[in-house]
Protein backbone atom coordinates (compact mmCIF):
# COMPACT_ATOMS: atom_id res chain seq x y z
CA MET A 1 -128.90 -85.71 58.02
CA ALA A 2 -125.87 -83.40 57.89
CA GLY A 3 -126.47 -79.83 59.01
CA GLN A 4 -125.49 -76.64 57.25
CA PRO A 5 -121.69 -76.21 57.14
CA LYS A 6 -120.57 -72.93 58.65
CA ASN A 7 -116.85 -73.13 59.41
CA LEU A 8 -113.90 -75.11 58.09
CA ILE A 9 -110.73 -75.20 60.16
CA PHE A 10 -108.13 -77.12 58.21
CA ALA A 11 -104.53 -77.55 57.00
CA ALA A 12 -103.39 -77.74 60.62
CA LEU A 13 -99.62 -78.02 60.97
CA GLY A 14 -98.85 -77.11 64.55
CA PRO A 15 -100.40 -76.79 68.02
CA LYS A 16 -104.18 -77.04 68.19
CA HIS A 17 -105.92 -73.70 67.81
CA ARG A 18 -107.89 -72.11 70.61
CA MET A 19 -111.31 -70.68 69.90
CA VAL A 20 -114.31 -69.13 71.58
CA LEU A 21 -117.96 -68.66 70.69
CA SER A 22 -118.15 -64.98 69.80
CA ASP A 23 -121.94 -65.33 69.46
CA ALA A 24 -123.29 -68.41 71.21
CA ILE A 25 -126.80 -67.88 69.82
CA ASN A 26 -125.63 -67.93 66.20
CA ASN A 27 -122.81 -70.39 66.92
CA ASP A 28 -120.25 -67.95 65.55
CA ILE A 29 -116.65 -68.80 66.44
CA GLN A 30 -113.46 -66.79 66.73
CA LEU A 31 -109.93 -68.15 66.80
CA VAL A 32 -108.01 -66.66 69.72
CA GLY A 33 -104.80 -68.67 69.80
CA ASN A 34 -102.48 -70.63 67.49
CA GLU A 35 -104.49 -69.46 64.51
CA GLN A 36 -101.26 -69.12 62.54
CA TYR A 37 -101.02 -72.92 62.41
CA CYS A 38 -104.30 -73.50 60.59
CA LEU A 39 -106.62 -72.04 57.96
CA HIS A 40 -110.17 -70.94 58.70
CA TYR A 41 -112.65 -70.83 55.83
CA ASP A 42 -115.66 -68.89 57.07
CA GLN A 43 -117.47 -68.06 53.82
CA PRO A 44 -121.08 -69.21 53.31
CA LEU A 45 -121.35 -72.81 52.15
CA ASP A 46 -124.46 -73.95 50.34
CA ALA A 47 -125.71 -77.25 48.93
CA GLY A 48 -123.23 -76.95 46.06
CA GLY A 49 -120.29 -77.96 48.26
CA LEU A 50 -116.86 -76.36 48.10
CA THR A 51 -114.87 -76.35 44.87
CA TRP A 52 -111.20 -75.71 44.29
CA ARG A 53 -112.10 -72.49 42.43
CA GLN A 54 -114.05 -71.22 45.46
CA LEU A 55 -111.21 -72.12 47.79
CA THR A 56 -108.59 -70.38 45.65
CA THR A 57 -110.78 -67.28 45.36
CA TRP A 58 -110.98 -67.17 49.16
CA TRP A 59 -107.21 -67.71 49.42
CA ALA A 60 -106.49 -64.86 47.00
CA ALA A 61 -108.61 -62.47 49.07
CA ARG A 62 -107.12 -63.71 52.35
CA GLU A 63 -103.53 -63.30 51.14
CA ARG A 64 -104.25 -60.13 49.11
CA LEU A 65 -103.06 -61.67 45.87
CA GLU A 66 -105.04 -59.44 43.52
CA ALA A 67 -102.01 -58.99 41.26
CA SER A 68 -101.36 -62.73 40.97
CA THR A 69 -102.62 -64.98 38.22
CA GLU A 70 -105.13 -67.74 38.90
CA THR A 71 -102.36 -70.29 38.40
CA GLU A 72 -100.06 -68.54 40.87
CA VAL A 73 -102.82 -68.35 43.48
CA SER A 74 -103.68 -72.01 42.97
CA GLN A 75 -100.06 -73.11 43.30
CA GLY A 76 -99.57 -71.02 46.43
CA LEU A 77 -102.60 -72.54 48.14
CA TYR A 78 -101.58 -76.03 47.08
CA GLN A 79 -98.12 -75.57 48.59
CA ARG A 80 -99.68 -74.39 51.86
CA LEU A 81 -101.97 -77.42 51.99
CA LEU A 82 -99.05 -79.72 51.20
CA LYS A 83 -97.20 -78.47 54.29
CA SER A 84 -99.95 -79.87 56.50
CA ALA A 85 -99.47 -83.45 55.28
CA ASP A 86 -98.29 -85.70 58.10
CA ASN A 87 -96.36 -88.13 55.91
CA GLU A 88 -95.41 -89.07 52.34
CA ALA A 89 -98.59 -91.09 51.82
CA GLU A 90 -100.76 -88.06 52.62
CA GLU A 91 -98.61 -85.96 50.31
CA LEU A 92 -99.21 -88.48 47.54
CA ILE A 93 -102.98 -88.33 48.07
CA LEU A 94 -102.85 -84.53 47.79
CA ARG A 95 -100.62 -84.66 44.71
CA ARG A 96 -102.78 -87.15 42.84
CA TYR A 97 -105.95 -85.20 43.58
CA ALA A 98 -104.26 -81.94 42.60
CA GLN A 99 -103.64 -83.46 39.18
CA ARG A 100 -107.41 -83.62 38.77
CA TYR A 101 -107.59 -79.82 39.03
CA VAL A 102 -105.30 -79.74 36.00
CA ASP A 103 -107.05 -82.52 34.07
CA VAL A 104 -110.70 -81.81 34.94
CA GLY A 105 -110.68 -78.15 35.96
CA PRO A 106 -111.05 -76.15 39.18
CA ASP A 107 -114.82 -76.55 39.51
CA ILE A 108 -114.58 -79.90 41.26
CA PRO A 109 -114.75 -80.42 45.03
CA ALA A 110 -111.59 -79.32 46.81
CA LEU A 111 -109.68 -81.96 48.76
CA ILE A 112 -109.25 -80.37 52.19
CA PRO A 113 -106.51 -81.81 54.43
CA GLN A 114 -106.25 -82.02 58.21
CA VAL A 115 -109.77 -80.85 59.01
CA TYR A 116 -111.05 -80.35 62.53
CA LEU A 117 -114.34 -82.20 62.54
CA HIS A 118 -114.65 -82.27 66.33
CA TYR A 119 -113.21 -79.73 68.73
CA ASP A 120 -112.62 -80.26 72.42
CA PRO A 121 -110.81 -77.46 74.30
CA TYR A 122 -110.22 -79.68 77.31
CA THR A 123 -107.21 -81.91 77.92
CA ARG A 124 -107.16 -85.18 79.83
CA HIS A 125 -105.71 -83.24 82.76
CA ASP A 126 -108.64 -80.80 82.67
CA LEU A 127 -111.22 -83.60 82.61
CA GLY A 128 -109.69 -85.72 85.34
CA PRO A 129 -109.49 -89.51 85.57
CA ALA A 130 -113.19 -90.06 84.83
CA GLY A 131 -113.30 -88.08 81.58
CA SER A 132 -111.74 -88.20 78.16
CA PRO A 133 -111.53 -85.63 75.31
CA LEU A 134 -113.53 -86.11 72.15
CA PRO A 135 -111.87 -88.78 69.95
CA ARG A 136 -110.40 -88.21 66.49
CA GLN A 137 -110.84 -84.47 66.49
CA ARG A 138 -108.96 -84.07 63.20
CA MET A 139 -109.67 -85.92 59.95
CA ASP A 140 -107.07 -86.58 57.25
CA PHE A 141 -109.15 -85.30 54.31
CA LEU A 142 -112.61 -83.91 53.61
CA LEU A 143 -114.50 -83.38 50.36
CA LEU A 144 -117.74 -81.37 50.22
CA PHE A 145 -119.66 -82.56 47.16
CA PRO A 146 -122.92 -81.04 45.90
CA ASN A 147 -126.19 -81.98 47.60
CA ARG A 148 -124.53 -81.76 51.02
CA THR A 149 -122.56 -84.94 50.45
CA ARG A 150 -119.57 -85.07 52.79
CA ILE A 151 -116.73 -87.49 52.17
CA ILE A 152 -114.03 -88.25 54.72
CA ILE A 153 -110.85 -89.98 53.56
CA GLU A 154 -108.64 -91.52 56.21
CA LEU A 155 -105.18 -93.04 55.92
CA ASP A 156 -104.76 -95.83 58.46
CA GLY A 157 -101.33 -96.20 59.97
CA LEU A 158 -100.15 -98.56 62.65
CA GLN A 159 -101.68 -96.44 65.41
CA HIS A 160 -105.18 -97.27 64.15
CA TYR A 161 -105.00 -100.99 64.79
CA ALA A 162 -101.89 -101.77 66.88
CA ASP A 163 -99.93 -100.57 69.89
CA PRO A 164 -97.25 -98.21 68.48
CA LYS A 165 -94.71 -99.42 71.06
CA THR A 166 -95.17 -103.18 70.83
CA ARG A 167 -96.55 -103.17 67.25
CA LEU A 168 -98.96 -105.87 68.40
CA ALA A 169 -102.64 -105.91 67.42
CA ALA A 170 -104.75 -103.74 69.71
CA PRO A 171 -108.44 -104.68 69.39
CA ASP A 172 -109.51 -101.74 71.56
CA ARG A 173 -107.85 -99.27 69.19
CA TYR A 174 -109.54 -100.78 66.16
CA ALA A 175 -112.90 -100.91 67.96
CA ALA A 176 -112.62 -97.18 68.71
CA VAL A 177 -111.98 -96.48 65.02
CA VAL A 178 -114.99 -98.41 63.73
CA ALA A 179 -117.23 -97.03 66.48
CA GLU A 180 -116.39 -93.48 65.45
CA ASP A 181 -116.97 -94.38 61.79
CA ARG A 182 -120.47 -95.54 62.68
CA ARG A 183 -121.18 -92.28 64.47
CA LEU A 184 -119.93 -90.27 61.50
CA ARG A 185 -122.06 -92.21 59.02
CA LEU A 186 -125.14 -91.71 61.16
CA ARG A 187 -124.42 -87.96 61.03
CA GLY A 188 -124.34 -87.98 57.24
CA TYR A 189 -120.66 -88.49 56.43
CA GLU A 190 -119.27 -91.15 54.09
CA VAL A 191 -115.95 -92.59 55.26
CA TYR A 192 -113.34 -94.16 52.96
CA ARG A 193 -110.15 -95.66 54.35
CA PHE A 194 -106.79 -96.51 52.85
CA GLY A 195 -104.36 -98.85 54.55
CA GLY A 196 -100.86 -97.41 54.77
CA SER A 197 -99.38 -100.41 52.97
CA GLU A 198 -101.54 -99.65 49.91
CA LEU A 199 -99.56 -96.48 49.25
CA VAL A 200 -96.00 -97.69 49.76
CA ASP A 201 -95.33 -98.35 46.07
CA ARG A 202 -95.75 -94.84 44.66
CA GLU A 203 -96.34 -95.91 41.07
CA ALA A 204 -98.98 -98.48 41.98
CA ALA A 205 -100.47 -96.13 44.57
CA SER A 206 -100.82 -93.34 42.00
CA ILE A 207 -102.82 -95.63 39.73
CA LEU A 208 -104.93 -96.78 42.69
CA LEU A 209 -105.67 -93.22 43.81
CA ASP A 210 -106.46 -91.95 40.31
CA ASP A 211 -108.92 -94.80 39.82
CA PHE A 212 -110.49 -94.21 43.24
CA PHE A 213 -110.99 -90.47 42.69
CA THR A 214 -112.50 -91.10 39.24
CA HIS A 215 -115.01 -93.55 40.66
CA LEU A 216 -115.72 -91.28 43.63
CA ALA A 217 -116.58 -88.39 41.30
CA ALA A 218 -118.76 -90.65 39.15
CA ARG A 219 -120.73 -91.72 42.22
CA TYR A 220 -121.25 -88.35 43.91
CA GLN A 221 -120.84 -85.65 41.27
CA PRO A 222 -124.16 -84.70 39.58
């Protein structure tokens, strides 16, 4: 069963952050390097998940936007999240989900991009030839639904199933992906994947994503 969420480090758009345990007993963390390249949500998270309204309230306090309207705050946060998208397909996923905030309202789970789910401070050089850093430290998207339901959405590019140089199928790469998915599911996460080719046609992809998010909400939203 998933534990109690305590920190969200997300919207990464540069070098990996560096962090320390400021209180190892309470598992409290502190970012001590490259924190300007990511966002750190450290407010209490309960069984209700994390909504877009909660995230924008936190953003307004973080950026000292007391004089701004709710719409201005929301748009500012959305633009910051959009900057962390790695490609046009990820941008499209963010844009289609953002439309739900307009259509349904801000009290739905926030779609959080580029989330650090694992964190390994060591590099391959640090670990030596016998070791390897934790795999897939960063996830494409995370949704925290009520009842501690955690949804990971991944966009699979060539690097997930083929050698980027030869573009030939790489069974070891794919095996690593599905092995990590199994581990995540056993820890209480649900994983949904999109193939990159599904999102090439923007018009068709928009319909596909809208339908997916509607069905996702129907399944997990109380």
